[in-house]
Short mmCIF file of C-alpha atoms and ligand atoms in Angstrom, two decimals:
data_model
loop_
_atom_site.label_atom_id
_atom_site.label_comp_id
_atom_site.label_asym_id
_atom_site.label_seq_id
_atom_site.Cartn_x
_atom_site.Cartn_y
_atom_site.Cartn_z
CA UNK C 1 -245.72 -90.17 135.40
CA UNK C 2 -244.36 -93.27 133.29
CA UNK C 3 -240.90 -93.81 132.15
CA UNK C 4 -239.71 -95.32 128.19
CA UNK C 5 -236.75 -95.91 126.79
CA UNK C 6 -234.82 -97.77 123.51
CA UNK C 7 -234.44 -101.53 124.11
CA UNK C 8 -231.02 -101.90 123.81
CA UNK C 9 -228.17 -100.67 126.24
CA UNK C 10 -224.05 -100.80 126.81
CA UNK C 11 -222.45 -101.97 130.15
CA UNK C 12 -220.12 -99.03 131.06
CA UNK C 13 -217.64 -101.82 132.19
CA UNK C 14 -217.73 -102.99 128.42
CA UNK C 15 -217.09 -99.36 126.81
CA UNK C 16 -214.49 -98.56 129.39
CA UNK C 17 -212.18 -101.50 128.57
CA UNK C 18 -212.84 -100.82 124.75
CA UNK C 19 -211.77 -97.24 124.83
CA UNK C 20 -208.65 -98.54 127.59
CA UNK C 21 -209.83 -96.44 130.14
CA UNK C 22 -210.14 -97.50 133.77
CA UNK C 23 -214.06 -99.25 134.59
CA UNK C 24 -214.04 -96.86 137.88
CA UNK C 25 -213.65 -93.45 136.32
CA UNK C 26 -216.91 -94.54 134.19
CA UNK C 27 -218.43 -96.35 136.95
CA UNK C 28 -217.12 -94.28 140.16
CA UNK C 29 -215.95 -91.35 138.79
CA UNK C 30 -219.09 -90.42 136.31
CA UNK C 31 -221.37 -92.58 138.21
CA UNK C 32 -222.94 -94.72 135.12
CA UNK C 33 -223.35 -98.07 134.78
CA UNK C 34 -225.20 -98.32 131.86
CA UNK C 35 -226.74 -95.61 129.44
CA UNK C 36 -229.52 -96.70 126.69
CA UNK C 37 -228.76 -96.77 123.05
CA UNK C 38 -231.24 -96.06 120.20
CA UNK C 39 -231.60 -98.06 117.49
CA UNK C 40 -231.90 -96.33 113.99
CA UNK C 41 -235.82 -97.41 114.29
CA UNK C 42 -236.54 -95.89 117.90
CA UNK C 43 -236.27 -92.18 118.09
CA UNK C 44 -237.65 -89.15 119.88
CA UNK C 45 -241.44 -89.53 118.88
CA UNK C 46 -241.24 -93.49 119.46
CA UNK C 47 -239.90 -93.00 123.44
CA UNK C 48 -242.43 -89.96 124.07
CA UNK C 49 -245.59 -91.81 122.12
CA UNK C 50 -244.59 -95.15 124.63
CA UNK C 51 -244.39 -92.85 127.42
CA UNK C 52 -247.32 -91.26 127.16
CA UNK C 53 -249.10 -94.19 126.33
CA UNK C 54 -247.87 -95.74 129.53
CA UNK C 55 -248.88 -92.50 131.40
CA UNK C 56 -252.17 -92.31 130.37
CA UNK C 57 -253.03 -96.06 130.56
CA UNK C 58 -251.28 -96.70 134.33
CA UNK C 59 -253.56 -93.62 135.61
CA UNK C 60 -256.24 -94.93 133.28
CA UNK C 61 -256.76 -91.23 131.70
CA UNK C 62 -258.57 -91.36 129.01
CA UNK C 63 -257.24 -89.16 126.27
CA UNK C 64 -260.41 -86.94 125.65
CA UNK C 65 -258.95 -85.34 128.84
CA UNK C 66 -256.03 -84.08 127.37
CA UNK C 67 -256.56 -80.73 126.65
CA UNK C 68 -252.73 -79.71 125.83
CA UNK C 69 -249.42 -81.77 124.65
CA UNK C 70 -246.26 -80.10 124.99
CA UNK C 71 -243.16 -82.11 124.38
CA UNK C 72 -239.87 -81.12 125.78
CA UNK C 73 -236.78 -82.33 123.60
CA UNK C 74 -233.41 -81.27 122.51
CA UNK C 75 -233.46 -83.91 120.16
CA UNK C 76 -236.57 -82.93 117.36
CA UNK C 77 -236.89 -84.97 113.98
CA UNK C 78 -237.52 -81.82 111.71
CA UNK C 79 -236.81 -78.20 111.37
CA UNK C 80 -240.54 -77.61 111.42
CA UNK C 81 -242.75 -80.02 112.28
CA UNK C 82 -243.09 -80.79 116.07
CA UNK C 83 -242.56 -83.83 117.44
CA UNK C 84 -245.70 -82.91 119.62
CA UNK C 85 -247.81 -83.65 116.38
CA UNK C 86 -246.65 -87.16 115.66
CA UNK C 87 -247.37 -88.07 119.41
CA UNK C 88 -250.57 -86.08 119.26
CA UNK C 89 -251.45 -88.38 116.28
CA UNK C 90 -250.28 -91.86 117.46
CA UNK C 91 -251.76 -91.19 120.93
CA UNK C 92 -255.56 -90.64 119.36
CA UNK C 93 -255.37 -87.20 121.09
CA UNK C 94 -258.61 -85.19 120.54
CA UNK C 95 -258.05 -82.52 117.91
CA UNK C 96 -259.41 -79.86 120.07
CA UNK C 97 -255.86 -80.79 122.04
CA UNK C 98 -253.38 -77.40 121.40
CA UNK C 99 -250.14 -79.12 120.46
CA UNK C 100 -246.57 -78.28 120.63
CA UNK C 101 -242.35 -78.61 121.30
CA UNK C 102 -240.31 -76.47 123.37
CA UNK C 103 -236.69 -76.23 123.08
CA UNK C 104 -234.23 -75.25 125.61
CA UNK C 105 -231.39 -78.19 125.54
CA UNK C 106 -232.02 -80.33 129.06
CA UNK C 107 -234.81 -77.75 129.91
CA UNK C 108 -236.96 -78.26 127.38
CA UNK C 109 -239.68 -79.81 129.81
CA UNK C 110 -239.62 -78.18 132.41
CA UNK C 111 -240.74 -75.04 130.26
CA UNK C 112 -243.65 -77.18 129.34
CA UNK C 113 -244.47 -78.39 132.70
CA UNK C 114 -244.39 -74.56 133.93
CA UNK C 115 -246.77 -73.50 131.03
CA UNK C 116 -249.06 -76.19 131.54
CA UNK C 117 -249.27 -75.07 135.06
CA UNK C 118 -249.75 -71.51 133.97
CA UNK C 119 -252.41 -72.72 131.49
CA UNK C 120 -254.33 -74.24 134.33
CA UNK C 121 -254.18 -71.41 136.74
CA UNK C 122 -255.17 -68.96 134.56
CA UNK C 123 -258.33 -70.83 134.02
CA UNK C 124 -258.08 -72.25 130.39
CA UNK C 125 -257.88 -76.00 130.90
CA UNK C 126 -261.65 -75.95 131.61
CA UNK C 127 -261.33 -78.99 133.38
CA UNK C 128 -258.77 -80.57 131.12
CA UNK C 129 -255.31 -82.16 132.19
CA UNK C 130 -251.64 -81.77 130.22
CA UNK C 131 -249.70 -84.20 128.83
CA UNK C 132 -245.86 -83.11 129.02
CA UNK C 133 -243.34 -85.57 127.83
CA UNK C 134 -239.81 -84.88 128.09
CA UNK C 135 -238.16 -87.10 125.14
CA UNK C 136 -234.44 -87.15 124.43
CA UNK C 137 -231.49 -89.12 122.85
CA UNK C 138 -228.35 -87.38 124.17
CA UNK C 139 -225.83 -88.53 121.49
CA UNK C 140 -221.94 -87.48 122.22
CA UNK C 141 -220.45 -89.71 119.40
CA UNK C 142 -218.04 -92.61 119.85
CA UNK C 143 -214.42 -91.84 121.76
CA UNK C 144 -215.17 -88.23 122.54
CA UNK C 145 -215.01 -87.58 126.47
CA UNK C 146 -219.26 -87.07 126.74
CA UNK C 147 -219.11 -90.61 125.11
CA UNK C 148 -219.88 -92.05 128.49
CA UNK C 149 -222.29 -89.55 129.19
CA UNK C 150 -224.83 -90.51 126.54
CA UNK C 151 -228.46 -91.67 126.48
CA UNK C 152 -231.67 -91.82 125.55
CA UNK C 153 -235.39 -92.44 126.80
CA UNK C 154 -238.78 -90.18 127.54
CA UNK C 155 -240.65 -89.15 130.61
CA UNK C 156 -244.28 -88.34 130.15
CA UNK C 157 -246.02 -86.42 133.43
CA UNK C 158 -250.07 -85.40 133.13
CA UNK C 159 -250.64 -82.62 134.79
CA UNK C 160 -254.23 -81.11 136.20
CA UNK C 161 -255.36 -79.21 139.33
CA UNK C 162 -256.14 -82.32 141.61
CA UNK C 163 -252.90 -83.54 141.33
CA UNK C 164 -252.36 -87.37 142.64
CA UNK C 165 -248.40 -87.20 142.50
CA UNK C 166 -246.65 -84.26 143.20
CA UNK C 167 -247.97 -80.95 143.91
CA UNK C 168 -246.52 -77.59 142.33
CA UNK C 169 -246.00 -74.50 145.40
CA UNK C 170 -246.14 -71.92 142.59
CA UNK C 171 -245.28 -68.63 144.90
CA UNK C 172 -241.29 -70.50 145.27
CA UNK C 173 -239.88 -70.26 141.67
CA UNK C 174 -235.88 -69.54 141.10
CA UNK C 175 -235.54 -68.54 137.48
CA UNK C 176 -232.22 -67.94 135.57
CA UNK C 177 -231.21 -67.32 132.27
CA UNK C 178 -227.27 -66.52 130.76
CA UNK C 179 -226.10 -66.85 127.30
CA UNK C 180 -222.75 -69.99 127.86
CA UNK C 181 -221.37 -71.98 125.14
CA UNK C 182 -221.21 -74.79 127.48
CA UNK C 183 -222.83 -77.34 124.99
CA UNK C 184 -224.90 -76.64 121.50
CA UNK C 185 -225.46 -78.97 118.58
CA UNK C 186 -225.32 -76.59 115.57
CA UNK C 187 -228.16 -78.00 112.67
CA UNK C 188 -226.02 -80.21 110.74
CA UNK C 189 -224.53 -82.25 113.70
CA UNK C 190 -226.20 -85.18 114.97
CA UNK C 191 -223.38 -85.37 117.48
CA UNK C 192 -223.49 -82.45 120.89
CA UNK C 193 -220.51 -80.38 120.70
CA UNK C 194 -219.59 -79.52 125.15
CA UNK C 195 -217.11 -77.51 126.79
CA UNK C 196 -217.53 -80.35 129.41
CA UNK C 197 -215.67 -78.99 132.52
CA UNK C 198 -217.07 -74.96 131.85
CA UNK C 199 -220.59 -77.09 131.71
CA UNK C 200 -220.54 -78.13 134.89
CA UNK C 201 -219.21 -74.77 136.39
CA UNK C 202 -222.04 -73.06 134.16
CA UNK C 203 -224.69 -75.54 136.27
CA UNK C 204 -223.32 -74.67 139.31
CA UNK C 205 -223.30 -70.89 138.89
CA UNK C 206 -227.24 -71.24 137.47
CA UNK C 207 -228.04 -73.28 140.43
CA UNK C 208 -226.95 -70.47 142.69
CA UNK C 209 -228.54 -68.01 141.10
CA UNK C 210 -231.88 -70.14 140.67
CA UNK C 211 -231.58 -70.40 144.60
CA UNK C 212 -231.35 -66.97 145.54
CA UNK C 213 -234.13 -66.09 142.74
CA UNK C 214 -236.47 -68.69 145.18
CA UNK C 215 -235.07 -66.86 148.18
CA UNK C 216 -236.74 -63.82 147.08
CA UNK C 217 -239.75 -65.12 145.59
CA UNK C 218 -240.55 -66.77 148.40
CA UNK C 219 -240.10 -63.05 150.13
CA UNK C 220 -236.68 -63.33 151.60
CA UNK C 221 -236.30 -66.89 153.62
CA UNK C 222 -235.49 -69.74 152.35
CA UNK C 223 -237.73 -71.77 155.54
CA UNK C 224 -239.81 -73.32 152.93
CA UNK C 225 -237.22 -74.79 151.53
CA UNK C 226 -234.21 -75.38 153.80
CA UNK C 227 -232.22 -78.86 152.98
CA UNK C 228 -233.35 -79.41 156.71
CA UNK C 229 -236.85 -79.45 155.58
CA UNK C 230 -237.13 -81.23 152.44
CA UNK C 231 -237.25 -84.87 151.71
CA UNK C 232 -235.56 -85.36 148.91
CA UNK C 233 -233.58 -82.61 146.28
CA UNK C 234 -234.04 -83.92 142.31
CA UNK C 235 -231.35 -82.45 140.28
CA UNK C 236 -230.85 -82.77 136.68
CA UNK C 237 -228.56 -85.28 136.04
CA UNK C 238 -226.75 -85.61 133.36
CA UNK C 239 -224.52 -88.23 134.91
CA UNK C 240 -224.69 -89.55 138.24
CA UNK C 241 -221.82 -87.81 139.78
CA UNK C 242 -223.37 -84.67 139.11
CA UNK C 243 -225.63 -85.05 141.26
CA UNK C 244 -223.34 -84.69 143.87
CA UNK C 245 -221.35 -81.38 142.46
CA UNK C 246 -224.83 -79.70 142.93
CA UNK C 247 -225.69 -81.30 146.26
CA UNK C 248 -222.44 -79.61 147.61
CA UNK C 249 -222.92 -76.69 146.25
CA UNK C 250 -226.82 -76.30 147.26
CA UNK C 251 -225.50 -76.74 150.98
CA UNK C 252 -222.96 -74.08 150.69
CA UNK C 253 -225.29 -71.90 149.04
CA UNK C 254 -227.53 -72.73 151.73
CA UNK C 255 -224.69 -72.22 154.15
CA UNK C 256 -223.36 -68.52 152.91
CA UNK C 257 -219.60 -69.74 151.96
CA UNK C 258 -217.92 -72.20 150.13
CA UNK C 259 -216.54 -75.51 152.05
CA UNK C 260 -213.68 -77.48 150.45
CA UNK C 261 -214.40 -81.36 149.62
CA UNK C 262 -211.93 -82.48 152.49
CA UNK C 263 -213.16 -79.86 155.29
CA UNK C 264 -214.91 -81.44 157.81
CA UNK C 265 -217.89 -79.81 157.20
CA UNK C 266 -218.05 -82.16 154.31
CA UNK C 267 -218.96 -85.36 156.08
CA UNK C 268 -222.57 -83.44 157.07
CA UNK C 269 -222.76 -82.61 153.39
CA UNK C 270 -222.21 -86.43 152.29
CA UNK C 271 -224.78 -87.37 154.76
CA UNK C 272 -227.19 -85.27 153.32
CA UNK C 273 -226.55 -86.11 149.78
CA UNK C 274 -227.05 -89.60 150.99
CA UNK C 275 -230.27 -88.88 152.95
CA UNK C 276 -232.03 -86.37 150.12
CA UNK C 277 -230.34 -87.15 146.56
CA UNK C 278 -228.44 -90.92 145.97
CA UNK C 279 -231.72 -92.49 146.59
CA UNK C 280 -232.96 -91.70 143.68
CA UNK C 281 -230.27 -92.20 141.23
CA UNK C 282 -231.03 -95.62 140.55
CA UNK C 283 -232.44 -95.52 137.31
CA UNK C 284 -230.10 -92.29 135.58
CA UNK C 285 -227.54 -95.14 136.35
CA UNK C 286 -228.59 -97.46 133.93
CA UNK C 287 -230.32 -95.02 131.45
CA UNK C 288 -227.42 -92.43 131.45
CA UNK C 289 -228.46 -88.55 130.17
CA UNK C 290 -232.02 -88.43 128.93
CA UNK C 291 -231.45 -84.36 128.78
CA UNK C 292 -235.21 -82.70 129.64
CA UNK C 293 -236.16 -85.86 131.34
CA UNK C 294 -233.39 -86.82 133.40
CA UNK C 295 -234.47 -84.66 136.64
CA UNK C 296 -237.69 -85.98 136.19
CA UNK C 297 -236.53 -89.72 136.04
CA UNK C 298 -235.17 -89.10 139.80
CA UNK C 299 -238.96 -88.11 140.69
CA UNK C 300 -239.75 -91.12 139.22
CA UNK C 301 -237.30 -93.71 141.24
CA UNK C 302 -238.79 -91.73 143.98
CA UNK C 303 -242.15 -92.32 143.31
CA UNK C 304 -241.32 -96.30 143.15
CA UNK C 305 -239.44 -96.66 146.59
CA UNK C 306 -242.59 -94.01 148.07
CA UNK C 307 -243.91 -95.05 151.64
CA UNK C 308 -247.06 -93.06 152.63
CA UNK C 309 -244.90 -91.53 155.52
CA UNK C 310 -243.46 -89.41 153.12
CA UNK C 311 -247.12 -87.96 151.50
CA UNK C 312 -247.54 -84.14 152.25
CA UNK C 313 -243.10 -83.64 152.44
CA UNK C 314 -241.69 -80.97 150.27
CA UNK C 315 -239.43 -81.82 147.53
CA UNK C 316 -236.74 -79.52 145.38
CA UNK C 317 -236.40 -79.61 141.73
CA UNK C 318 -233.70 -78.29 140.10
CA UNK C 319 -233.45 -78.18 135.49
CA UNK C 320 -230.30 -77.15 133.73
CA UNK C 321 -230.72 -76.62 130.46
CA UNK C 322 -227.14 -75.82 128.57
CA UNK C 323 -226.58 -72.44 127.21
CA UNK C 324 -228.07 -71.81 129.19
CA UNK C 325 -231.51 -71.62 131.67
CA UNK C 326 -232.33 -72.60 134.74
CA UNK C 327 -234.93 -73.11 137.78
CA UNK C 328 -235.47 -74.46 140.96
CA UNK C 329 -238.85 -75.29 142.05
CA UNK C 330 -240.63 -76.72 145.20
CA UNK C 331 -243.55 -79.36 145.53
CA UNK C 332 -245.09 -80.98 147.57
CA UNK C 333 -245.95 -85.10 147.89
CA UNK C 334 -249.83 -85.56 147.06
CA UNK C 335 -251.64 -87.06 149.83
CA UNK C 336 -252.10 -91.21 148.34
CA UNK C 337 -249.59 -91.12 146.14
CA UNK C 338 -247.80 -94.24 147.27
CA UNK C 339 -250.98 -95.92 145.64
CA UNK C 340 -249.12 -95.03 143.02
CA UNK C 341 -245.42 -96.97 142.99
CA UNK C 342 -246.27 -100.14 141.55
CA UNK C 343 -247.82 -97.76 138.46
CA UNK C 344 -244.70 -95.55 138.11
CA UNK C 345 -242.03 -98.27 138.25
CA UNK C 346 -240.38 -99.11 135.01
CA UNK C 347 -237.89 -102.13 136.70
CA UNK C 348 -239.79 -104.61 134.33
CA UNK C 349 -239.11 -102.23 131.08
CA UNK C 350 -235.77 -102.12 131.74
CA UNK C 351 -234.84 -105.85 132.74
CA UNK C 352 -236.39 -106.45 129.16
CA UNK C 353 -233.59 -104.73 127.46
CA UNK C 354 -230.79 -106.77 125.47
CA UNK C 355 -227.06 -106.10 126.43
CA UNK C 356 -225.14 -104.99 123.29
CA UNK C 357 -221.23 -105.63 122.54
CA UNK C 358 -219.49 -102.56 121.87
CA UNK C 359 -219.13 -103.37 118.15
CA UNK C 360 -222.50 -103.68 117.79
CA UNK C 361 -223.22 -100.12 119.54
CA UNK C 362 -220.99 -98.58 116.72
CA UNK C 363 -221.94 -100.21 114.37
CA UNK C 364 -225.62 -99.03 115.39
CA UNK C 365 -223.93 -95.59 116.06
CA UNK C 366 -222.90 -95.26 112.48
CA UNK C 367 -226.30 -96.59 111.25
CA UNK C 368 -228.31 -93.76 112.88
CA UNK C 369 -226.42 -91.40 111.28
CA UNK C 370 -228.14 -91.71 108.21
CA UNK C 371 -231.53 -93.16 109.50
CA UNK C 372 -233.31 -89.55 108.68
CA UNK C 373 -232.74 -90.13 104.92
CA UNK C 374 -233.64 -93.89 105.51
CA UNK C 375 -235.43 -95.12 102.58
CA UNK C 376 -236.22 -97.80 105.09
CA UNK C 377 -232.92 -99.47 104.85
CA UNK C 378 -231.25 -99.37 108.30
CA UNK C 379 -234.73 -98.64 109.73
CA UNK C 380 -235.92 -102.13 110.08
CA UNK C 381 -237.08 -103.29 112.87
CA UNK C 382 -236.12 -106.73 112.55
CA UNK C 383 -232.44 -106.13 111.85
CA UNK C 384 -231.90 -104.98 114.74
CA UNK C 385 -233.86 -107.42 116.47
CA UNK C 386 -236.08 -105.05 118.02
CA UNK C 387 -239.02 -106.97 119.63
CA UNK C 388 -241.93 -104.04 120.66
CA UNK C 389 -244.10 -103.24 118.24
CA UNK C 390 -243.99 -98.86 117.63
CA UNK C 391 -241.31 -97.95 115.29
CA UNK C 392 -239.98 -95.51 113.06
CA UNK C 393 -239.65 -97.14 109.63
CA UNK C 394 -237.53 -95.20 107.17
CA UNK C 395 -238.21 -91.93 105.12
CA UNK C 396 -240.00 -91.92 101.89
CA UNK C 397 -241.08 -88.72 99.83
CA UNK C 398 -239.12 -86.90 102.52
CA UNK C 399 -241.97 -87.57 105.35
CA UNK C 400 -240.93 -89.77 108.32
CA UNK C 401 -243.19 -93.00 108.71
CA UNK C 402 -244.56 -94.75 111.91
CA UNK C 403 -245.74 -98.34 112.21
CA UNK C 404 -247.51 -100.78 115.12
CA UNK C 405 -246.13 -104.04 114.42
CA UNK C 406 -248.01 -107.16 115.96
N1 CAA K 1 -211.42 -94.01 139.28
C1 CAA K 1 -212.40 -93.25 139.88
N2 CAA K 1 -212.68 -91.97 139.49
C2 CAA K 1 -211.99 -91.47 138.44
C3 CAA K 1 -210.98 -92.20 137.77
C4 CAA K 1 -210.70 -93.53 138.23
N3 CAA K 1 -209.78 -94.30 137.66
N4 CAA K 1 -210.48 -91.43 136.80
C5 CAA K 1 -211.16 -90.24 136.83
N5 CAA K 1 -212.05 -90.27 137.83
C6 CAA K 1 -212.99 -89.22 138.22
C7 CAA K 1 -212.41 -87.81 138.17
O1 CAA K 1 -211.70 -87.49 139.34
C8 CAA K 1 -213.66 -87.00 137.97
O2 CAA K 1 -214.35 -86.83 139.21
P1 CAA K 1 -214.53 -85.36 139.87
O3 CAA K 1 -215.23 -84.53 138.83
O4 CAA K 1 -215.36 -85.62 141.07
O5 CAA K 1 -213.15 -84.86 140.16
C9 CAA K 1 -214.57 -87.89 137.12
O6 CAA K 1 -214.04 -89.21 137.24
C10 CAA K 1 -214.54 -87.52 135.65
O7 CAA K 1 -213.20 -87.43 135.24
P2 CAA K 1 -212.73 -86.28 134.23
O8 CAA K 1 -213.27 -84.96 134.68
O9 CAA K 1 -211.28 -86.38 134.04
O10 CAA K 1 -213.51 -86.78 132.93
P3 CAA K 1 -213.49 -86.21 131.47
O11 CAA K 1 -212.75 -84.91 131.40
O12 CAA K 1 -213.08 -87.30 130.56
O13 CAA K 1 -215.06 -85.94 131.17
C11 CAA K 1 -217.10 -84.75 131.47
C12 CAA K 1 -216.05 -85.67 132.11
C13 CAA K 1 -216.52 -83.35 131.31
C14 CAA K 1 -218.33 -84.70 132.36
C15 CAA K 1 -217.48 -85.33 130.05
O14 CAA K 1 -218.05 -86.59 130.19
C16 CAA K 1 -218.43 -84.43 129.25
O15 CAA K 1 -218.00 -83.51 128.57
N6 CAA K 1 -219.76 -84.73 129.32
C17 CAA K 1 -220.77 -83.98 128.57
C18 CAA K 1 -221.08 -82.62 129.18
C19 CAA K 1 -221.88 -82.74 130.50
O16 CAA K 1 -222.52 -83.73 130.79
N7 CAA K 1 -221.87 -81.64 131.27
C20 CAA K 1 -222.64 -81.60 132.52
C21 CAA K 1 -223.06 -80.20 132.86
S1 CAA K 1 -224.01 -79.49 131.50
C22 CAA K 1 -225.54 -80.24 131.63
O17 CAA K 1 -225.86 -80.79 132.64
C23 CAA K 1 -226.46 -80.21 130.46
C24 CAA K 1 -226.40 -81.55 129.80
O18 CAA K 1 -227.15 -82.44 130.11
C25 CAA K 1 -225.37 -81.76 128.78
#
């Protein structure tokens, strides 16, 4: 697994006092304190082509291996073309490599991951791994109440059948599906449109239903998977504080009856949403909603914190994916995989990212707006003073153009 993101990012301290509201409601009460912000010249194939790259090179998999690329996004870069292809190409992916995108808002990858599963059990990979990248930039626009809720970055996971991470138990799978117009970004908005507060009753109600989908999958008990048992619970996060709403209402689902916030039944539920889930928040903080990769992004803060006491626990994952679908799935810790931390951990990627003002972030706001039709204008890496070296460049003949600078 390897983590990317843009370089640049807001303090939520910052947007709060521009926008006059209270630093706690952002900071507290949503549970960000920073989110990542794109630059017109960074964009969904830049974050999931870094990823991978990381990925690949930190497990040192060479990319002959990769026998399939799926890439998870709610945010493409053309009606048609997948961003799968431009990754496929900038990685040096064999072309022997089936490529493509799934779409299913912040469940996007998890559809991938689950296929690329499938693909290996049914006996197709012939030995080859998967490369799923989850790659979004969650983009609410400037003043609107997701504002705070924004994001951006890419998580790329290879998967194969000796796993040295996380292993898949494929006979517990909750599935759930419901057409909600809790959030949808109709084809001429670059901007989400959210029924915020329905959303997060919508992710609740899937979460239940994902649950007691597992209960019967995994023929009738839910022993394999009791909040007693596990070691930690990954939820999809599309801010931090949400995290918690779905704690509480795992434990009550758990528990057969709902239990109010001030019951006293509460302080067991805060200890175990201390003990299984705020762990491994640490890094949504400061990246805010990365959509399809945001659950994953908690497996990685695990991953980076791992002691080998915890190799061989099981581990829940729950993906919410607006409008909506749903699952919950169960793995297990790979034996060694605390070999692993130093590889996973992105702290250095991130400390290396410059603090903008919040006119700055606007003004950058406004600027990606028209960075599709870029003739390379506002797509130049140096005026934004971007300092890495893939970028997307501006759009000429109506084809989008990558570059490696230095
Ligand atoms: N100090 C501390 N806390 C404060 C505070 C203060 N001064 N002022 C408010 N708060 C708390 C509130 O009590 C509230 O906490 P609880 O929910 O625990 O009660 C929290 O801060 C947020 O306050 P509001 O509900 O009043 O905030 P809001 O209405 O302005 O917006 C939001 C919140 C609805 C999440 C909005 O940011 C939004 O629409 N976000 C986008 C949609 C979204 O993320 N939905 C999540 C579920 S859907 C999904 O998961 C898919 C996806 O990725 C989009």
């Amino acid at each position: 697994m390897a983590f990317r993101g843009p370089e640049c990012y807001v303090d939520m301290e910052d947007l709060a006092r521009a926008r006059g509201v209270p630093p706690e409601k952002f900071t507290q009460g949503i549970g960000q304190r920073q989110m990542a912000v794109v630059t017109p010249c960074e964009d969904t194939v830049t974050m999931a082509t870094l990823a991978g790259r990381e990925a690949l090179d930190a497990f040192d998999i060479d990319p002959d291996e990769i026998g399939t690329l799926i890439v998870g996004t709610e945010t493409g870069v053309d009606h048609s073309k997948p961003v799968a292809v431009y990754v496929h190409e900038l990685l040096g992916l064999p072309a022997t490599c089936r490529t493509f995108e799934t779409k299913h808002a912040c469940y996007g990858a998890m559809a991938g991951l689950t296929s690329a599963s499938d693909w290996i059990l049914a006996g197709r990979a012939r030995g080859r791994k998967a490369l799923i990248i989850a790659s979004d930039i969650a983009r609410y626009g400037v003043g609107t109440p997701g504002e705070p809720t924004q994001g951006a970055g890419a998580v790329a996971m290879v998967v194969s059948s000796k796993p040295r991470l996380f292993a898949f138990d494929t006979s517990i799978e909750g599935d759930y599906t419901r057409q909600v117009m809790d959030f949808w970004r109709p084809l001429y908005s670059k901007y989400a449109f959210a029924d915020g507060h329905y959303s997060i009753q919508c992710y609740l109600d899937a979460l239940e239903a994902c649950w007691e989908d597992a209960v019967r999958t995994a023929g009738g008990s839910h022993e394999a998977f009791a909040l007693s048992e596990l070691d930690a619970c990954f939820y999809h996060v599309p801010f931090s504080s949400m995290a918690k709403k779905a704690h509480h209402r795992h434990w009550e689902v758990e528990l057969g009856r709902r239990v109010e916030r001030d019951a006293p039944e509460s302080g067991e539920i805060a200890t175990s949403y201390r003990r299984l889930v705020e762990p491994w928040l640490s890094l949504n903080a400061v990246v805010g909603n990365i959509y399809t990769g945001s659950l994953f992004l908690c497996m990685v803060d695990y991953l980076r914190r791992i002691s080998s006491e915890r190799e061989g626990r099981p581990v829940s994952l729950f993906s919410y994916g607006s409008g909506c679908g749903a699952a919950l799935s169960v793995a297990h810790v790979s034996d060694g995989a605390s070999a692993f931390k130093e590889a996973v951990d992105p702290g250095e990627h991130l400390s290396g990212r410059r603090r903008l003002g919040i006119e700055e972030y606007e003004q950058i706001t406004r600027a990606a707006e028209s960075a599709d039709q870029n003739e390379a204008g506002e797509a130049d890496p140096s005026r934004w003073g971007l300092a890495g070296n893939l970028y997307y460049v501006g759009t000429v003949d109506h084809q989008r153009r990558y570059a490696h600078l230095g």
